[in-house]
Amino acid sequence: MAPLKSLEQDYPILDSNFQSFCASHDIFSVEDLLLHDLYVLAAFAEQESSSERLKQGITQVLSIIDGKHQPWLNGMELLEDAQRNKHVLSSGCEGIDLLLHGGLRVGQLTELVGPSSSGKTQVCLLAASNVAKKHIGSVVYLDTGNSFSPQRVTHFICQHSDPAIDQAKHRTLQKVMNNISCKSVFDIFTMFDVLHQLEFNLRSQMQGGDCKMQLLIVDSVSSMVTPILGGSGSQGHALMISAGYLLKKLAHEHNIAVLVTNHTVGGDGGISKPALGESWKSIPHVRLLLSREHGGSICNVSILKHPSMAVGKAARFMIHN
Amino acid sequence: MEAKGWITGDESAKEMLGRVLSRARPFLLLPPLHRVPLRPRNVLEIVGPSPSAKTHLLIQAALTCVLPIDWNGVHYGGFDGFVIFIDLDCRFDIFRFSHLLKLRLASGSISEIDREQNNNTKERSSIAYDEELYTLCMRRFLYVRCYDSFEFLATLKTLHYRIQKEKAYGTCVHMLLIDRKSHSIQAVLETVVQEIRKLLLLHPMLAIATKATLFGNRAMNEAKWNLRKPDTSNSQSGGITALQLPYREYMPSVWQTFVTHRILLRPSDDHLAVSDDQNHSVYFSEWLMPSLSFLDKFIVKETGVFFVA
């Protein structure tokens, strides 16, 4: 939304003459140029006195536009990037790892759907503790319902370690806990702020260091989106879609695995279905349905959607108390 | 002097016919798109709810486009060009594309490999394929992601120059694939249609776009209940055809007039048990434009799409 004037400093060919020519065609910013037909504009420029300079300006603007989209990649480059960067993070949960052939994939948005107390938050905490401990990467946990429990995370971390010297264990525990940062967000606008800040930090971060962010958890995305959905306007719907796209962008461009949770609502025939509707359906890469037997500690997880696996594959796992 | 330039033509009629006929061959695409011949400058829209194998169809079309007609004595029957894939859905899985390409290459050269051996080896690592051809085909697949409408517009505006760059190497583009699903481009739709029209004029290619339809208004649900009640003994799967189901379409007329062909894909409630551990769901496909009055049923397997009688 920056006006053309601000580009004059970097590109002196876009001088005031060019700007007034554009203004005469109702073009004040680069976005206006995107909506305008540039060949028609060039034809108009022909009739002006300084047509050569104006056409050079248009060519310059086209090269600026070329930088406004993601780069073109061919199949081999895509494959190399996927093999190098998009590895799999173990979720700490054997059933889920088995089902997903390894765990949560970096660059993909995984959604956990389930009715309340089906184990979604437990799986999120387990994944956070596992990634922080084993993959030596940092985790960002966006908590919408005050469900983040440091005690539980400590329990998961200390579960599989040897009963070694208390001092060393305490130090490791501190280091691992430092890798998990938890933020409370209660509405979608705060979440957008947090995600944009995160994106800015990731883009300006220097490469290297062992605290590269690996996992982003949003528990739960439905409790933030549901209050704004519905009603006569479609703004809530648009906000939900753009939140989904922002999460996918963070996942792919910065090589992070994103895990979100969603609850279920009643569908037709009494069968429950995931909340957030049809348009959200096509946003996550992987959708898993969790269910727990009442009072038991065994959870069932099945695939609702996966880019390369059949729907309906299921597995079971146990959450230790 | 200038007036004479108007009279002396650019090319003779013979040259023009030669140019037009060499390019205007009908495309014979894989099922279920094969019922209607598609030519360059056609715009096909694949609509359907999620999930209904739309992206899979796009991948199959892309594979047909990048494969050569013949290579090392093996006939692949491709279009020997490159393909532009604009991913507005941002969920493309390159591993799946690579795997399907390897399977196509392996099955294309089936005469050279022991058929028995091929049937037994089901793991990905032991599929025999031509490395050089694989790399060539992967390089012909051009991919870009667009996270919002402005990035999409920026891509379209600079696409012409990108295609020119590839043309300088000798190959030409044959397909433009846009995986749109539920990405909303309402606000910039007119400009998008204008840009794609200009591109199709300059570079004759086939454009295929996918779109997710939203089912589930109350009237449709009631129609479903009413149809189910009296006819429980009906052996026809689902019992509801698309001809009876209304589906919501939100695209304004500028898009509807731009699209020249439309096909609807839907999952049926059936599942086909092919072997003991593989249970494939059956999909319906129905041509809406031009309107053919029958449904095709197909299943999606790794090696492609197969029809079910």
PDB file of C-alpha atoms in Angstrom, chain A residues 121-253:
ATOM      1  CA  THR A 121      -3.986 -30.473  24.625  1.00  0.00           C
ATOM      2  CA  GLN A 122      -2.093 -33.463  25.992  1.00  0.00           C
ATOM      3  CA  VAL A 123      -0.830 -34.287  22.525  1.00  0.00           C
ATOM      4  CA  CYS A 124       0.187 -30.650  22.013  1.00  0.00           C
ATOM      5  CA  LEU A 125       2.109 -30.580  25.296  1.00  0.00           C
ATOM      6  CA  LEU A 126       3.717 -33.899  24.469  1.00  0.00           C
ATOM      7  CA  ALA A 127       4.787 -32.655  21.055  1.00  0.00           C
ATOM      8  CA  ALA A 128       6.165 -29.434  22.535  1.00  0.00           C
ATOM      9  CA  SER A 129       8.218 -31.264  25.143  1.00  0.00           C
ATOM     10  CA  ASN A 130       9.470 -33.818  22.634  1.00  0.00           C
ATOM     11  CA  VAL A 131      10.572 -31.284  20.048  1.00  0.00           C
ATOM     12  CA  ALA A 132      12.212 -29.063  22.653  1.00  0.00           C
ATOM     13  CA  LYS A 133      14.098 -31.995  24.106  1.00  0.00           C
ATOM     14  CA  LYS A 134      15.034 -34.245  21.182  1.00  0.00           C
ATOM     15  CA  HIS A 135      15.253 -31.901  18.224  1.00  0.00           C
ATOM     16  CA  ILE A 136      16.929 -29.089  20.089  1.00  0.00           C
ATOM     17  CA  GLY A 137      14.648 -26.579  18.514  1.00  0.00           C
ATOM     18  CA  SER A 138      12.461 -23.945  20.038  1.00  0.00           C
ATOM     19  CA  VAL A 139       8.715 -24.194  20.299  1.00  0.00           C
ATOM     20  CA  VAL A 140       6.166 -21.399  20.351  1.00  0.00           C
ATOM     21  CA  TYR A 141       2.919 -22.291  22.086  1.00  0.00           C
ATOM     22  CA  LEU A 142      -0.071 -19.991  21.559  1.00  0.00           C
ATOM     23  CA  ASP A 143      -2.545 -20.800  24.284  1.00  0.00           C
ATOM     24  CA  THR A 144      -6.130 -19.608  24.051  1.00  0.00           C
ATOM     25  CA  GLY A 145      -7.641 -21.411  26.980  1.00  0.00           C
ATOM     26  CA  ASN A 146      -5.034 -21.266  29.735  1.00  0.00           C
ATOM     27  CA  SER A 147      -4.394 -24.939  29.196  1.00  0.00           C
ATOM     28  CA  PHE A 148      -0.612 -24.801  29.051  1.00  0.00           C
ATOM     29  CA  SER A 149       0.755 -26.615  32.063  1.00  0.00           C
ATOM     30  CA  PRO A 150       4.491 -26.412  32.842  1.00  0.00           C
ATOM     31  CA  GLN A 151       4.121 -29.265  35.330  1.00  0.00           C
ATOM     32  CA  ARG A 152       2.808 -31.570  32.658  1.00  0.00           C
ATOM     33  CA  VAL A 153       5.609 -30.602  30.289  1.00  0.00           C
ATOM     34  CA  THR A 154       8.169 -31.270  33.031  1.00  0.00           C
ATOM     35  CA  HIS A 155       6.565 -34.640  33.608  1.00  0.00           C
ATOM     36  CA  PHE A 156       6.849 -35.536  29.903  1.00  0.00           C
ATOM     37  CA  ILE A 157      10.458 -34.401  29.715  1.00  0.00           C
ATOM     38  CA  CYS A 158      11.572 -36.258  32.818  1.00  0.00           C
ATOM     39  CA  GLN A 159       9.626 -39.379  31.912  1.00  0.00           C
ATOM     40  CA  HIS A 160      12.136 -40.964  29.572  1.00  0.00           C
ATOM     41  CA  SER A 161      15.380 -39.681  30.968  1.00  0.00           C
ATOM     42  CA  ASP A 162      17.553 -41.865  33.156  1.00  0.00           C
ATOM     43  CA  PRO A 163      17.435 -41.248  36.868  1.00  0.00           C
ATOM     44  CA  ALA A 164      20.825 -39.561  36.651  1.00  0.00           C
ATOM     45  CA  ILE A 165      22.420 -36.992  38.877  1.00  0.00           C
ATOM     46  CA  ASP A 166      19.892 -34.441  39.974  1.00  0.00           C
ATOM     47  CA  GLN A 167      22.100 -31.461  39.159  1.00  0.00           C
ATOM     48  CA  ALA A 168      22.630 -32.379  35.500  1.00  0.00           C
ATOM     49  CA  LYS A 169      18.994 -33.288  35.136  1.00  0.00           C
ATOM     50  CA  HIS A 170      17.928 -29.956  36.543  1.00  0.00           C
ATOM     51  CA  ARG A 171      20.168 -28.068  34.105  1.00  0.00           C
ATOM     52  CA  THR A 172      18.906 -30.049  31.112  1.00  0.00           C
ATOM     53  CA  LEU A 173      15.369 -29.460  32.259  1.00  0.00           C
ATOM     54  CA  GLN A 174      15.975 -25.724  32.479  1.00  0.00           C
ATOM     55  CA  LYS A 175      17.527 -25.610  29.030  1.00  0.00           C
ATOM     56  CA  VAL A 176      14.659 -27.552  27.503  1.00  0.00           C
ATOM     57  CA  MET A 177      12.018 -25.467  29.231  1.00  0.00           C
ATOM     58  CA  ASN A 178      13.739 -22.323  27.991  1.00  0.00           C
ATOM     59  CA  ASN A 179      13.143 -23.531  24.460  1.00  0.00           C
ATOM     60  CA  ILE A 180       9.387 -23.487  24.880  1.00  0.00           C
ATOM     61  CA  SER A 181       7.813 -20.048  24.884  1.00  0.00           C
ATOM     62  CA  CYS A 182       4.164 -19.814  25.718  1.00  0.00           C
ATOM     63  CA  LYS A 183       1.973 -16.843  24.847  1.00  0.00           C
ATOM     64  CA  SER A 184      -1.618 -16.358  25.830  1.00  0.00           C
ATOM     65  CA  VAL A 185      -3.831 -15.088  23.044  1.00  0.00           C
ATOM     66  CA  PHE A 186      -7.535 -14.703  23.491  1.00  0.00           C
ATOM     67  CA  ASP A 187      -8.681 -13.214  20.219  1.00  0.00           C
ATOM     68  CA  ILE A 188      -7.761 -13.475  16.594  1.00  0.00           C
ATOM     69  CA  PHE A 189      -6.335  -9.967  16.280  1.00  0.00           C
ATOM     70  CA  THR A 190      -3.766 -10.634  19.002  1.00  0.00           C
ATOM     71  CA  MET A 191      -2.897 -13.843  17.212  1.00  0.00           C
ATOM     72  CA  PHE A 192      -2.302 -11.935  13.970  1.00  0.00           C
ATOM     73  CA  ASP A 193      -0.041  -9.514  15.844  1.00  0.00           C
ATOM     74  CA  VAL A 194       1.928 -12.345  17.392  1.00  0.00           C
ATOM     75  CA  LEU A 195       2.268 -14.210  14.087  1.00  0.00           C
ATOM     76  CA  HIS A 196       3.368 -11.114  12.171  1.00  0.00           C
ATOM     77  CA  GLN A 197       5.931 -10.337  14.842  1.00  0.00           C
ATOM     78  CA  LEU A 198       7.132 -13.935  14.643  1.00  0.00           C
ATOM     79  CA  GLU A 199       7.421 -13.700  10.866  1.00  0.00           C
ATOM     80  CA  PHE A 200       9.411 -10.495  11.123  1.00  0.00           C
ATOM     81  CA  ASN A 201      11.752 -12.029  13.706  1.00  0.00           C
ATOM     82  CA  LEU A 202      12.284 -15.141  11.587  1.00  0.00           C
ATOM     83  CA  ARG A 203      13.007 -13.134   8.464  1.00  0.00           C
ATOM     84  CA  SER A 204      15.582 -10.926  10.159  1.00  0.00           C
ATOM     85  CA  GLN A 205      17.170 -13.701  12.199  1.00  0.00           C
ATOM     86  CA  MET A 206      20.725 -14.741  11.454  1.00  0.00           C
ATOM     87  CA  GLN A 207      21.150 -18.331  10.389  1.00  0.00           C
ATOM     88  CA  GLY A 208      22.762 -20.726  12.841  1.00  0.00           C
ATOM     89  CA  GLY A 209      22.462 -21.024  16.564  1.00  0.00           C
ATOM     90  CA  ASP A 210      20.812 -24.056  18.032  1.00  0.00           C
ATOM     91  CA  CYS A 211      17.563 -22.416  18.978  1.00  0.00           C
ATOM     92  CA  LYS A 212      16.006 -22.346  15.557  1.00  0.00           C
ATOM     93  CA  MET A 213      12.244 -22.441  15.790  1.00  0.00           C
ATOM     94  CA  GLN A 214      10.855 -25.818  14.791  1.00  0.00           C
ATOM     95  CA  LEU A 215       7.291 -26.062  16.039  1.00  0.00           C
ATOM     96  CA  LEU A 216       4.383 -23.673  16.382  1.00  0.00           C
ATOM     97  CA  ILE A 217       1.333 -24.839  18.317  1.00  0.00           C
ATOM     98  CA  VAL A 218      -1.998 -23.011  18.389  1.00  0.00           C
ATOM     99  CA  ASP A 219      -4.339 -24.444  21.020  1.00  0.00           C
ATOM    100  CA  SER A 220      -7.034 -23.930  19.957  1.00  0.00           C
ATOM    101  CA  VAL A 221      -7.647 -22.108  16.724  1.00  0.00           C
ATOM    102  CA  SER A 222     -11.378 -22.757  16.778  1.00  0.00           C
ATOM    103  CA  SER A 223     -11.959 -20.906  20.046  1.00  0.00           C
ATOM    104  CA  MET A 224     -10.497 -17.787  18.433  1.00  0.00           C
ATOM    105  CA  VAL A 225     -12.296 -18.059  15.133  1.00  0.00           C
ATOM    106  CA  THR A 226     -15.752 -19.194  16.254  1.00  0.00           C
ATOM    107  CA  PRO A 227     -16.701 -15.890  17.947  1.00  0.00           C
ATOM    108  CA  ILE A 228     -16.132 -13.976  14.712  1.00  0.00           C
ATOM    109  CA  LEU A 229     -17.793 -16.421  12.348  1.00  0.00           C
ATOM    110  CA  GLY A 230     -21.435 -16.172  11.564  1.00  0.00           C
ATOM    111  CA  GLY A 231     -23.499 -13.069  11.439  1.00  0.00           C
ATOM    112  CA  SER A 232     -24.339 -11.220   8.277  1.00  0.00           C
ATOM    113  CA  GLY A 233     -20.861 -10.048   7.330  1.00  0.00           C
ATOM    114  CA  SER A 234     -18.207 -12.189   5.738  1.00  0.00           C
ATOM    115  CA  GLN A 235     -15.278 -10.505   7.484  1.00  0.00           C
ATOM    116  CA  GLY A 236     -14.975 -13.260  10.067  1.00  0.00           C
ATOM    117  CA  HIS A 237     -14.764 -15.832   7.329  1.00  0.00           C
ATOM    118  CA  ALA A 238     -12.098 -13.837   5.504  1.00  0.00           C
ATOM    119  CA  LEU A 239     -10.111 -13.435   8.731  1.00  0.00           C
ATOM    120  CA  MET A 240     -10.202 -17.162   9.304  1.00  0.00           C
ATOM    121  CA  ILE A 241      -8.933 -17.907   5.789  1.00  0.00           C
ATOM    122  CA  SER A 242      -6.143 -15.354   6.014  1.00  0.00           C
ATOM    123  CA  ALA A 243      -5.112 -16.740   9.423  1.00  0.00           C
ATOM    124  CA  GLY A 244      -4.910 -20.169   7.828  1.00  0.00           C
ATOM    125  CA  TYR A 245      -2.795 -18.874   4.955  1.00  0.00           C
ATOM    126  CA  LEU A 246      -0.486 -17.001   7.320  1.00  0.00           C
ATOM    127  CA  LEU A 247       0.103 -20.212   9.279  1.00  0.00           C
ATOM    128  CA  LYS A 248       0.825 -22.124   6.066  1.00  0.00           C
ATOM    129  CA  LYS A 249       3.192 -19.390   4.899  1.00  0.00           C
ATOM    130  CA  LEU A 250       5.098 -19.503   8.192  1.00  0.00           C
ATOM    131  CA  ALA A 251       5.278 -23.264   7.942  1.00  0.00           C
ATOM    132  CA  HIS A 252       6.601 -23.401   4.383  1.00  0.00           C
ATOM    133  CA  GLU A 253       8.825 -20.345   4.129  1.00  0.00           C
TER     134      GLU A 253
END
